[in-house]
Short mmCIF file of C-alpha atoms and ligand atoms in Angstrom, two decimals:
data_model
loop_
_atom_site.label_atom_id
_atom_site.label_comp_id
_atom_site.label_asym_id
_atom_site.label_seq_id
_atom_site.Cartn_x
_atom_site.Cartn_y
_atom_site.Cartn_z
CA MET T 1 2.35 14.46 -36.54
CA ALA T 2 3.97 13.06 -33.41
CA CYS T 3 1.77 14.47 -30.67
CA CYS T 4 -1.20 12.29 -29.82
CA CYS T 5 -3.50 14.77 -28.17
CA LEU T 6 -6.87 15.65 -29.62
CA LEU T 7 -6.28 15.08 -33.30
CA ILE T 8 -9.11 16.19 -35.54
CA CYS T 9 -8.48 14.06 -38.63
CA SER T 10 -9.77 14.47 -42.14
CA CYS T 11 -12.47 11.79 -41.83
CA GLN T 12 -15.93 12.79 -40.68
CA LYS T 13 -15.68 11.65 -37.10
CA PRO T 14 -13.10 13.47 -34.94
CA ASN T 15 -10.31 11.17 -33.78
CA VAL T 16 -9.67 11.87 -30.16
CA ILE T 17 -6.76 10.09 -28.50
CA VAL T 18 -6.56 10.85 -24.81
CA ILE T 19 -4.00 8.52 -23.24
CA ILE T 20 -2.69 9.05 -19.68
CA PRO T 21 0.19 8.66 -19.12
CA GLU T 22 1.19 10.21 -22.44
CA PRO T 23 3.03 7.61 -24.55
CA VAL T 24 6.59 7.99 -25.77
CA GLU T 25 5.50 8.17 -29.41
CA CYS T 26 2.04 8.26 -30.89
CA THR T 27 1.33 8.89 -34.54
CA PRO T 28 -2.39 9.19 -35.28
CA LYS T 29 -3.70 7.91 -38.63
CA SER T 30 -7.06 8.42 -40.27
CA GLY T 31 -9.96 6.06 -39.61
CA ASN T 32 -11.01 3.84 -36.73
CA PHE T 33 -11.01 0.24 -35.62
CA THR T 34 -14.42 -0.79 -34.25
CA ILE T 35 -14.93 -3.03 -31.23
CA ASP T 36 -18.31 -4.76 -31.44
CA ASN T 37 -19.87 -8.21 -31.03
CA GLU T 38 -17.84 -9.50 -33.98
CA THR T 39 -14.45 -8.63 -32.48
CA TYR T 40 -12.03 -11.48 -31.80
CA LEU T 41 -9.21 -11.56 -29.26
CA CYS T 42 -6.14 -13.50 -30.36
CA PHE T 43 -3.05 -14.45 -28.36
CA GLU T 44 0.25 -15.40 -29.96
CA ASN T 45 3.51 -16.72 -28.56
CA LEU T 46 2.53 -16.30 -24.88
CA GLY T 47 3.41 -19.90 -24.03
CA ALA T 48 2.48 -20.96 -20.51
CA LYS T 49 1.25 -17.46 -19.68
CA THR T 50 -1.59 -17.60 -22.23
CA GLY T 51 -4.20 -18.80 -19.70
CA ASP T 52 -3.62 -16.20 -16.99
CA PHE T 53 -3.11 -13.37 -19.43
CA SER T 54 -6.15 -14.13 -21.57
CA LYS T 55 -8.29 -14.40 -18.42
CA ILE T 56 -7.43 -10.91 -17.15
CA ILE T 57 -7.89 -9.43 -20.63
CA HIS T 58 -11.25 -11.21 -21.03
CA ASP T 59 -12.45 -10.06 -17.61
CA THR T 60 -11.40 -6.45 -18.17
CA TYR T 61 -12.75 -6.45 -21.73
CA ARG T 62 -16.18 -7.61 -20.50
CA GLN T 63 -16.21 -4.96 -17.76
CA THR T 64 -15.08 -2.19 -20.10
CA PHE T 65 -17.11 -2.89 -23.22
CA LYS T 66 -20.06 -4.72 -21.63
CA MET T 67 -19.77 -7.55 -24.15
CA LYS T 68 -18.13 -10.94 -24.37
CA PRO T 69 -15.13 -11.17 -26.67
CA ASN T 70 -14.81 -13.95 -29.27
CA LEU T 71 -11.76 -16.16 -29.16
CA GLY T 72 -9.73 -16.89 -32.25
CA ASP T 73 -6.34 -16.83 -33.84
CA LYS T 74 -4.94 -14.44 -36.37
CA SER T 75 -4.80 -17.05 -39.12
CA SER T 76 -8.61 -17.12 -39.18
CA SER T 77 -10.23 -14.62 -41.49
CA HIS T 78 -12.13 -12.72 -38.83
CA ARG T 79 -13.69 -9.42 -39.78
CA ASN T 80 -11.84 -7.67 -37.00
CA TYR T 81 -9.47 -8.80 -34.30
CA ILE T 82 -7.12 -7.60 -31.56
CA LEU T 83 -3.91 -9.57 -31.46
CA PHE T 84 -1.66 -9.73 -28.39
CA GLU T 85 1.75 -11.09 -29.31
CA ILE T 86 5.00 -11.58 -27.41
CA ASN T 87 7.92 -10.59 -29.63
CA LYS T 88 9.80 -13.61 -30.98
CA LYS T 89 12.94 -11.47 -30.97
CA GLU T 90 13.35 -9.00 -28.11
CA ASP T 91 12.57 -5.39 -29.00
CA LYS T 92 15.31 -3.62 -27.03
CA GLU T 93 13.78 -0.16 -27.44
CA ILE T 94 10.68 -0.94 -25.36
CA GLY T 95 12.34 -2.91 -22.54
CA LYS T 96 10.53 -5.09 -20.02
CA GLU T 97 7.29 -3.12 -19.71
CA GLY T 98 6.95 -1.31 -23.03
CA TYR T 99 4.79 -2.18 -26.01
CA THR T 100 4.04 -1.24 -29.58
CA LEU T 101 0.50 -0.81 -30.79
CA THR T 102 -0.69 -0.66 -34.37
CA VAL T 103 -4.34 0.25 -34.82
CA LYS T 104 -5.71 -0.23 -38.34
CA ARG T 105 -9.30 -0.27 -39.57
CA SER T 106 -9.34 -4.09 -39.75
CA HIS T 107 -7.28 -5.04 -36.70
CA ILE T 108 -5.15 -4.01 -33.74
CA ILE T 109 -1.75 -5.56 -33.10
CA ALA T 110 -0.18 -5.19 -29.66
CA LYS T 111 3.39 -6.46 -29.31
CA ALA T 112 5.66 -6.55 -26.28
CA ASN T 113 8.56 -8.49 -24.79
CA THR T 114 6.50 -9.49 -21.75
CA THR T 115 2.87 -9.90 -20.70
CA ALA T 116 3.30 -6.73 -18.59
CA GLY T 117 3.89 -4.80 -21.83
CA LEU T 118 0.84 -6.40 -23.44
CA PHE T 119 -1.23 -5.58 -20.36
CA TYR T 120 -0.25 -1.91 -20.65
CA ALA T 121 -1.05 -2.00 -24.38
CA PHE T 122 -4.55 -3.14 -23.43
CA GLN T 123 -4.89 -0.27 -20.92
CA THR T 124 -4.01 2.09 -23.77
CA ILE T 125 -6.63 0.48 -26.02
CA ARG T 126 -9.27 0.91 -23.29
CA GLN T 127 -8.43 4.59 -22.92
CA MET T 128 -8.55 5.13 -26.68
CA ALA T 129 -12.20 4.07 -26.53
CA TYR T 130 -13.12 6.48 -23.70
CA LEU T 131 -15.11 8.78 -25.96
CA ASP T 132 -17.62 6.06 -26.89
CA GLN T 133 -17.71 4.80 -23.32
CA LEU T 134 -18.92 8.24 -22.27
CA THR T 135 -21.89 8.06 -24.62
CA ASP T 136 -23.15 4.55 -23.83
CA SER T 137 -22.34 3.46 -27.37
CA LYS T 138 -22.74 -0.19 -28.31
CA GLU T 139 -19.73 0.14 -30.59
CA PHE T 140 -16.35 1.44 -29.54
CA HIS T 141 -14.13 3.25 -31.98
CA ILE T 142 -10.39 3.08 -31.50
CA PRO T 143 -8.64 5.76 -33.55
CA CYS T 144 -6.08 4.36 -35.99
CA ALA T 145 -2.56 5.08 -34.78
CA LYS T 146 0.95 3.75 -34.37
CA ILE T 147 2.22 3.87 -30.79
CA THR T 148 5.57 3.01 -29.24
CA ASP T 149 5.62 3.26 -25.47
CA HIS T 150 7.71 2.36 -22.45
CA PRO T 151 8.07 3.74 -18.91
CA ARG T 152 10.67 6.25 -17.74
CA PHE T 153 10.95 4.59 -14.29
CA ALA T 154 10.76 0.96 -13.17
CA TYR T 155 9.16 1.87 -9.81
CA ARG T 156 5.78 3.57 -10.25
CA GLY T 157 4.01 3.39 -6.94
CA ALA T 158 1.01 4.29 -4.87
CA HIS T 159 0.74 3.96 -1.10
CA LEU T 160 -2.26 3.37 1.13
CA ASP T 161 -2.33 3.80 4.91
CA VAL T 162 -4.86 1.30 6.30
CA SER T 163 -3.92 1.89 9.95
CA ARG T 164 -5.33 5.38 10.64
CA HIS T 165 -8.49 4.17 8.94
CA PHE T 166 -9.20 0.65 7.79
CA PHE T 167 -10.19 -0.10 4.18
CA ASP T 168 -11.71 -3.44 3.26
CA VAL T 169 -10.59 -5.94 0.61
CA ASN T 170 -13.03 -4.59 -1.98
CA PHE T 171 -11.61 -1.09 -1.72
CA VAL T 172 -8.03 -2.33 -1.87
CA LYS T 173 -8.90 -4.11 -5.13
CA ARG T 174 -10.60 -0.97 -6.46
CA TYR T 175 -7.43 0.98 -5.63
CA ILE T 176 -5.37 -1.65 -7.48
CA ASP T 177 -7.71 -1.33 -10.49
CA LEU T 178 -7.04 2.41 -10.60
CA MET T 179 -3.30 1.84 -10.38
CA ALA T 180 -3.44 -0.68 -13.24
CA ALA T 181 -5.46 1.69 -15.44
CA TYR T 182 -2.68 4.26 -15.10
CA LYS T 183 0.21 1.80 -15.51
CA LEU T 184 1.44 2.00 -11.92
CA ASN T 185 3.15 -1.17 -10.72
CA LYS T 186 4.03 -1.00 -7.00
CA PHE T 187 1.44 -0.96 -4.23
CA HIS T 188 2.93 0.16 -0.90
CA TRP T 189 0.62 -1.20 1.78
CA HIS T 190 1.11 0.61 5.12
CA LEU T 191 -0.18 -2.16 7.38
CA THR T 192 0.94 -1.16 10.87
CA ASP T 193 1.00 2.08 12.83
CA ASP T 194 -0.07 3.63 16.12
CA HIS T 195 -3.75 3.56 15.17
CA GLY T 196 -4.12 -0.13 14.35
CA TRP T 197 -2.30 -3.33 13.36
CA ARG T 198 -3.85 -4.70 10.16
CA ILE T 199 -2.16 -7.99 9.26
CA GLN T 200 -2.73 -11.45 10.73
CA ILE T 201 0.43 -12.78 12.38
CA ASP T 202 -0.04 -16.39 13.56
CA GLN T 203 2.57 -16.26 16.31
CA TYR T 204 1.13 -13.07 17.85
CA PRO T 205 -2.68 -13.28 17.64
CA GLY T 206 -3.03 -10.40 20.11
CA LEU T 207 -1.86 -8.00 17.41
CA THR T 208 -5.21 -8.44 15.66
CA THR T 209 -7.51 -9.31 18.57
CA ILE T 210 -6.34 -6.25 20.54
CA GLY T 211 -4.00 -4.18 18.34
CA ALA T 212 -6.44 -3.85 15.43
CA TRP T 213 -9.21 -2.17 17.46
CA ARG T 214 -9.75 1.23 19.05
CA PRO T 215 -12.55 3.49 20.22
CA GLU T 216 -14.26 5.13 17.29
CA ARG T 217 -13.64 8.79 16.51
CA THR T 218 -15.69 10.55 13.87
CA SER T 219 -13.47 13.63 13.87
CA TRP T 220 -9.70 13.78 14.01
CA ASP T 221 -9.75 17.53 14.40
CA THR T 222 -9.44 17.43 18.18
CA LEU T 223 -7.81 14.84 20.40
CA HIS T 224 -10.09 13.06 22.86
CA PRO T 225 -7.83 10.55 24.64
CA VAL T 226 -9.06 7.00 25.23
CA GLN T 227 -11.15 6.84 28.39
CA PRO T 228 -10.95 3.96 30.89
CA ASP T 229 -13.23 1.07 29.84
CA GLU T 230 -14.16 2.84 26.58
CA PRO T 231 -15.09 0.06 24.10
CA ALA T 232 -12.77 -0.54 21.14
CA THR T 233 -15.31 -0.77 18.34
CA TYR T 234 -13.44 0.61 15.32
CA GLY T 235 -10.91 -1.37 13.33
CA GLY T 236 -10.28 -4.47 11.30
CA TYR T 237 -7.47 -6.43 9.75
CA TYR T 238 -6.66 -8.64 6.79
CA THR T 239 -6.41 -12.39 7.24
CA LYS T 240 -3.58 -14.18 5.45
CA ALA T 241 -6.15 -15.72 3.08
CA GLN T 242 -7.42 -12.23 2.18
CA ILE T 243 -3.88 -10.99 1.68
CA ARG T 244 -3.04 -13.93 -0.61
CA ASP T 245 -6.19 -13.12 -2.60
CA ILE T 246 -5.13 -9.48 -2.96
CA ILE T 247 -1.56 -10.47 -3.92
CA GLU T 248 -2.98 -12.69 -6.68
CA TYR T 249 -5.39 -9.97 -7.82
CA ALA T 250 -2.55 -7.43 -8.00
CA ALA T 251 -0.16 -9.85 -9.75
CA ALA T 252 -2.70 -10.44 -12.54
CA ARG T 253 -2.57 -6.66 -13.06
CA HIS T 254 1.25 -6.59 -12.98
CA ILE T 255 1.36 -4.87 -9.61
CA ASP T 256 3.82 -5.94 -6.90
CA ILE T 257 2.87 -5.40 -3.27
CA ILE T 258 5.33 -3.95 -0.77
CA PRO T 259 4.05 -4.49 2.78
CA GLU T 260 5.20 -2.11 5.50
CA ILE T 261 5.85 -3.11 9.10
CA GLU T 262 6.87 -0.03 11.10
CA ILE T 263 10.06 -0.42 13.21
CA PRO T 264 10.77 0.80 15.92
CA GLY T 265 8.30 3.74 16.28
CA HIS T 266 4.66 4.18 15.26
CA CYS T 267 3.99 1.16 17.45
CA SER T 268 1.22 2.06 19.94
CA ALA T 269 -0.88 -0.83 18.59
CA ILE T 270 1.94 -3.26 19.48
CA LEU T 271 2.48 -1.79 22.95
CA ALA T 272 -1.26 -1.80 23.68
CA THR T 273 -1.05 -5.55 23.08
CA TYR T 274 2.41 -6.37 24.46
CA PRO T 275 3.33 -3.64 27.00
CA GLN T 276 6.39 -5.64 28.05
CA TYR T 277 8.13 -4.52 24.80
CA ALA T 278 8.23 -0.86 25.93
CA CYS T 279 11.10 0.83 27.78
CA ASP T 280 8.68 2.18 30.41
CA ASP T 281 5.45 1.35 32.26
CA TYR T 282 3.28 3.87 30.40
CA PRO T 283 -0.26 2.52 29.79
CA TYR T 284 -0.20 2.51 25.99
CA THR T 285 -3.45 2.18 24.03
CA VAL T 286 -4.14 1.78 20.34
CA ALA T 287 -3.97 5.47 19.42
CA VAL T 288 -7.03 7.55 18.64
CA GLY T 289 -7.16 10.87 16.84
CA PRO T 290 -4.36 13.39 16.43
CA TYR T 291 -1.39 13.68 18.75
CA TRP T 292 2.23 14.74 18.41
CA PRO T 293 4.91 13.68 18.94
CA PRO T 294 4.34 9.92 19.12
CA LYS T 295 6.00 8.68 22.31
CA ALA T 296 5.66 4.96 21.60
CA ILE T 297 8.87 3.15 20.70
CA LEU T 298 9.87 -0.47 21.23
CA CYS T 299 12.82 -1.12 23.54
CA ALA T 300 15.94 -1.64 21.45
CA GLY T 301 17.79 -3.08 24.45
CA ASN T 302 15.28 -5.90 24.99
CA ASP T 303 16.25 -9.12 23.18
CA ASP T 304 12.60 -10.21 23.18
CA VAL T 305 11.77 -7.17 21.03
CA ILE T 306 14.40 -8.12 18.46
CA THR T 307 12.99 -11.67 18.43
CA PHE T 308 9.43 -10.32 18.12
CA TYR T 309 10.25 -8.22 15.06
CA LYS T 310 12.15 -11.08 13.43
CA ASN T 311 9.26 -13.49 14.00
CA VAL T 312 6.81 -10.99 12.50
CA LEU T 313 9.07 -10.31 9.52
CA LYS T 314 9.49 -14.04 8.91
CA GLU T 315 5.73 -14.46 8.48
CA VAL T 316 5.54 -11.33 6.31
CA ALA T 317 8.46 -12.49 4.15
CA GLU T 318 6.84 -15.89 3.68
CA LEU T 319 3.48 -14.35 2.76
CA PHE T 320 4.51 -11.67 0.23
CA PRO T 321 6.36 -12.84 -2.89
CA TYR T 322 7.89 -9.51 -3.95
CA PRO T 323 11.52 -9.08 -2.80
CA LEU T 324 11.03 -5.65 -1.17
CA ILE T 325 9.72 -5.26 2.38
CA HIS T 326 9.33 -1.84 3.99
CA ILE T 327 10.41 -1.73 7.64
CA GLY T 328 9.60 1.91 8.42
CA GLY T 329 12.23 3.68 10.49
CA ASP T 330 10.58 7.11 10.40
CA GLU T 331 9.74 9.46 13.24
CA ALA T 332 11.18 7.20 15.92
CA PHE T 333 11.40 9.57 18.89
CA ASN T 334 14.05 8.05 21.14
CA ASP T 335 13.44 9.92 24.42
CA ASN T 336 12.63 6.63 26.15
CA TRP T 337 15.85 5.05 24.90
CA GLN T 338 17.86 7.88 26.47
CA VAL T 339 16.72 6.93 29.97
CA CYS T 340 16.22 3.17 29.55
CA PRO T 341 18.93 1.04 31.25
CA LYS T 342 18.50 -1.77 28.70
CA CYS T 343 18.84 0.55 25.71
CA GLN T 344 21.89 2.25 27.25
CA GLN T 345 23.42 -1.17 27.94
CA ARG T 346 22.91 -2.10 24.25
CA ILE T 347 24.65 1.12 23.18
CA GLN T 348 27.57 0.21 25.45
CA ASP T 349 27.72 -3.46 24.37
CA LYS T 350 27.62 -2.68 20.66
CA LYS T 351 29.99 0.32 21.07
CA LEU T 352 27.46 2.66 19.46
CA ALA T 353 27.83 6.44 19.51
CA ASP T 354 24.29 7.35 20.57
CA GLU T 355 20.57 6.58 20.23
CA THR T 356 20.61 7.43 16.52
CA ALA T 357 23.29 4.79 16.02
CA LEU T 358 21.19 2.42 18.13
CA GLN T 359 18.32 2.77 15.67
CA GLN T 360 20.70 2.19 12.75
CA TRP T 361 21.94 -0.96 14.51
CA MET T 362 18.38 -2.21 15.09
CA MET T 363 17.28 -1.52 11.52
CA ASN T 364 20.45 -3.17 10.23
CA GLU T 365 19.67 -6.30 12.29
CA MET T 366 16.30 -6.53 10.52
CA GLU T 367 17.79 -5.73 7.13
CA GLN T 368 20.34 -8.54 7.50
CA TYR T 369 17.69 -10.92 8.83
CA LEU T 370 15.46 -10.34 5.80
CA LYS T 371 18.30 -11.28 3.45
CA GLN T 372 17.95 -14.96 4.34
CA PHE T 373 14.47 -14.82 2.80
CA GLY T 374 15.86 -13.19 -0.33
CA LYS T 375 14.33 -9.86 0.68
CA THR T 376 15.67 -6.31 0.50
CA ALA T 377 14.54 -3.86 3.17
CA ILE T 378 13.18 -0.40 2.35
CA MET T 379 13.33 2.31 5.01
CA TRP T 380 12.05 5.87 5.20
CA ASP T 381 14.73 8.47 4.59
CA ASP T 382 15.04 9.33 8.30
CA ILE T 383 17.77 6.65 8.26
CA VAL T 384 19.91 8.56 5.76
CA SER T 385 23.16 10.15 6.88
CA ASP T 386 26.60 10.61 5.35
CA ASP T 387 27.91 7.70 7.41
CA MET T 388 24.87 5.43 7.23
CA VAL T 389 25.58 1.73 7.54
CA ASN T 390 22.36 0.47 5.98
CA GLN T 391 22.41 -0.86 2.44
CA CYS T 392 18.61 -0.87 2.24
CA ASP T 393 16.47 0.85 -0.37
CA VAL T 394 15.44 4.31 0.78
CA MET T 395 12.04 5.95 0.45
CA CYS T 396 12.45 9.73 0.47
CA TRP T 397 9.53 11.67 1.88
CA GLN T 398 11.50 14.69 3.04
CA SER T 399 13.56 16.48 0.40
CA PRO T 400 15.32 15.57 -2.85
CA ASP T 401 18.59 16.52 -1.09
CA VAL T 402 18.17 13.48 1.16
CA ALA T 403 17.51 11.37 -1.93
CA LYS T 404 20.76 12.64 -3.43
CA THR T 405 22.72 11.74 -0.30
CA ALA T 406 21.28 8.22 -0.37
CA ALA T 407 21.94 7.77 -4.11
CA LYS T 408 25.52 9.01 -3.68
CA HIS T 409 25.90 6.50 -0.85
CA GLY T 410 24.87 3.77 -3.30
CA ASN T 411 21.39 3.04 -1.94
CA ASP T 412 18.50 2.61 -4.35
CA VAL T 413 15.96 5.38 -3.87
CA ILE T 414 12.23 5.93 -4.35
CA LEU T 415 10.96 9.51 -4.11
CA CYS T 416 7.64 10.58 -2.58
CA PRO T 417 8.33 14.10 -1.24
CA THR T 418 5.62 15.80 0.82
CA SER T 419 5.90 18.78 -1.55
CA HIS T 420 4.44 16.88 -4.54
CA CYS T 421 3.37 13.37 -3.57
CA TYR T 422 1.36 13.65 -0.33
CA PHE T 423 -2.17 13.27 -1.63
CA ASN T 424 -3.57 13.50 1.90
CA TYR T 425 -2.78 17.24 1.68
CA TYR T 426 -5.37 19.69 0.41
CA GLN T 427 -5.72 19.88 -3.37
CA GLY T 428 -7.68 23.15 -3.35
CA ASP T 429 -8.74 26.02 -1.10
CA PRO T 430 -8.95 24.60 2.46
CA GLU T 431 -11.98 26.83 3.06
CA LYS T 432 -13.88 24.92 0.40
CA GLU T 433 -12.41 21.44 0.71
CA PRO T 434 -13.23 18.65 3.17
CA LEU T 435 -10.91 18.57 6.20
CA ALA T 436 -7.47 17.30 5.17
CA MET T 437 -3.89 17.26 6.41
CA THR T 438 -2.35 20.73 6.51
CA GLY T 439 -0.41 21.33 3.31
CA LEU T 440 -1.30 22.00 -0.31
CA VAL T 441 -0.54 19.82 -3.34
CA THR T 442 -2.59 21.11 -6.26
CA LEU T 443 -3.00 19.04 -9.41
CA GLU T 444 -0.49 21.27 -11.18
CA LYS T 445 1.99 20.90 -8.32
CA ALA T 446 1.57 17.12 -8.37
CA TYR T 447 2.11 17.16 -12.13
CA SER T 448 5.37 19.09 -11.75
CA PHE T 449 6.96 16.23 -9.76
CA ASP T 450 10.18 14.88 -11.27
CA PRO T 451 11.55 11.88 -9.37
CA MET T 452 15.06 12.53 -10.68
CA PRO T 453 16.96 15.00 -8.46
CA ASP T 454 19.35 17.45 -10.13
CA GLY T 455 23.09 17.06 -9.96
CA LEU T 456 23.59 13.29 -9.92
CA THR T 457 26.17 11.53 -12.07
CA GLU T 458 24.94 8.91 -14.53
CA ALA T 459 25.98 6.14 -12.14
CA GLN T 460 24.25 7.80 -9.17
CA ALA T 461 21.09 8.45 -11.20
CA LYS T 462 20.75 4.70 -11.76
CA HIS T 463 19.92 4.43 -8.04
CA ILE T 464 16.75 6.49 -8.53
CA LEU T 465 14.17 3.75 -9.06
CA GLY T 466 11.14 6.03 -9.41
CA GLY T 467 8.39 7.67 -7.39
CA GLN T 468 5.07 7.18 -5.68
CA CYS T 469 2.17 9.04 -4.12
CA ASN T 470 1.31 8.57 -0.44
CA LEU T 471 -2.20 8.48 0.96
CA TRP T 472 -2.10 8.83 4.74
CA THR T 473 -5.58 8.46 6.14
CA GLU T 474 -5.86 10.52 9.34
CA PHE T 475 -8.58 12.58 7.67
CA ILE T 476 -9.70 9.97 5.15
CA ASN T 477 -12.22 7.66 6.74
CA THR T 478 -14.26 6.41 3.78
CA PRO T 479 -13.47 4.87 0.38
CA GLU T 480 -15.24 7.81 -1.26
CA GLN T 481 -12.95 10.31 0.45
CA ALA T 482 -9.89 8.23 -0.44
CA GLU T 483 -10.86 8.32 -4.12
CA TYR T 484 -11.58 12.04 -3.92
CA MET T 485 -8.07 12.70 -2.59
CA LEU T 486 -6.47 10.39 -5.17
CA LEU T 487 -8.31 11.55 -8.24
CA PRO T 488 -7.23 13.13 -10.40
CA ARG T 489 -3.80 13.58 -8.76
CA LEU T 490 -3.05 9.89 -9.37
CA CYS T 491 -3.40 10.57 -13.12
CA ALA T 492 -0.80 13.35 -12.80
CA LEU T 493 1.57 11.09 -10.89
CA SER T 494 1.32 8.40 -13.56
CA GLU T 495 2.66 10.81 -16.14
CA CYS T 496 5.49 11.90 -13.79
CA VAL T 497 6.80 8.34 -13.50
CA TRP T 498 6.03 7.02 -17.01
CA THR T 499 6.28 9.79 -19.61
CA PRO T 500 9.59 11.18 -20.92
CA LEU T 501 10.29 14.53 -19.25
CA ASP T 502 10.36 16.44 -22.54
CA LYS T 503 6.86 15.21 -23.41
CA LYS T 504 5.27 16.46 -20.20
CA ASP T 505 3.00 19.45 -20.68
CA PHE T 506 0.41 20.45 -18.06
CA LYS T 507 -1.87 22.23 -20.54
CA ASN T 508 -1.95 19.22 -22.83
CA PHE T 509 -2.42 16.88 -19.84
CA SER T 510 -5.36 18.97 -18.61
CA LYS T 511 -7.16 18.58 -21.94
CA ARG T 512 -6.73 14.80 -21.90
CA LEU T 513 -7.67 14.70 -18.23
CA SER T 514 -11.04 16.34 -18.90
CA PHE T 515 -12.07 13.14 -20.72
CA HIS T 516 -10.58 10.89 -18.04
CA ARG T 517 -12.37 12.82 -15.31
CA GLN T 518 -15.69 12.34 -17.09
CA TYR T 519 -14.94 8.65 -17.59
CA LEU T 520 -13.92 8.13 -13.96
CA ILE T 521 -17.05 9.87 -12.66
CA LYS T 522 -19.25 7.88 -15.04
CA SER T 523 -17.54 4.72 -13.77
CA GLY T 524 -18.58 5.58 -10.21
CA TYR T 525 -15.31 7.00 -8.90
CA HIS T 526 -15.26 10.06 -6.67
CA CYS T 527 -13.10 12.64 -8.35
CA HIS T 528 -12.05 16.17 -7.42
CA GLU T 529 -13.01 18.88 -9.93
ZN1 LIG Y 601 14.66 0.44 26.20
#
């Protein structure tokens, strides 16, 4: 029997295996392994990584099973043990992040080529014990099984907008915990936008003393513009020390962080702080509430602006270890550029066709600049055209057709289309749901997401790195609401980016999800029905 859902085996106790994302292969066997006070954790062949890896497993084990694990090695004759072992010879089938898991009555053996694979094996073990975790059992039964598992895509992401509303370090870590539980590995941190600048930049302290704060608005349903002398009481930002702490926390859970610095639009928070970087004399403020279209754009003809962005990106590149940095590029309305003498002069000097080419030039300047730090730029797909000059990675929020154009152009692509991946959209009847962004992405719709567009050649398809969900927070002003919008759609996304296409089945997923939903709610998460 190859399917791992809801097996009722011949022993007395039903064996229920409810893993999300569904593994590549899972063969249930009869019987159970029991986690109790006598269980030992053993680590083999991890070399220098033993310390860090055993710490995260110990910590998570204690949290999950409410007991302290014993330490041992497999040569000891322990009554039961869980062994984590790095393969001495590479197992090519499972790749960098896959694992094999053998659960027998007396022991569990998790094997992988890397600690990431072993970490995911442990997430699978935790989920296999969900049934007992729901009943406050003191013993946890892991159904016997043989599992081989590895992800379909290398990029499995989740995004969080902390500009429209600010979320503290504790919530960011809680978000990372959720990602780790569902084997997601890229956290896209949207740190700057019109509604607040959220990252400490030493060279420009005004970005966080002024740009991180705005008048408070309890409702984003109607725009009430900032009034003269209205106090800026809402906001916050992350210090570099806090960011380093979060980077370390995420790394222990095999999650890379991709920071986003928006260029050249979505910049009201910058212009509220440094009005000299605008094309005009408009009195910009850190934005409040809804408005459209965003007028704010930094002057592409001003050399000080180019220097400003490079100085900011230098600090960001030095802070974040992962080689990808997102530099925005979306929704840059260039009306101001059309009438700005400096911008027009730049177009003339650089022999550019128009304002669209001016943005390509500006983004390309930043892309080239980041290379000296060993970084690759990601941009939103607004930059994509048949004759695009940018060699950046592209994040496609619009349509799979744009993703295809980028992949054919040779750019690496991450998909997060509004149609399936915008978890700030309603997930149910708007009449019954809390206020959300207009649009509907039901759980079933989210589950039907396939990051791979049709009609690409094998070579072009290699440019599709994976997918992610986006959580824009105009209408999400508390951690509880953020979780409610994420869950359970995040579970659906995890299966879209991990599980082989031919193993996806919404009916089967829904059955497994019913257990996960109960577990998440019992664990204190806010979860949509
Ligand atoms: Zn200008």
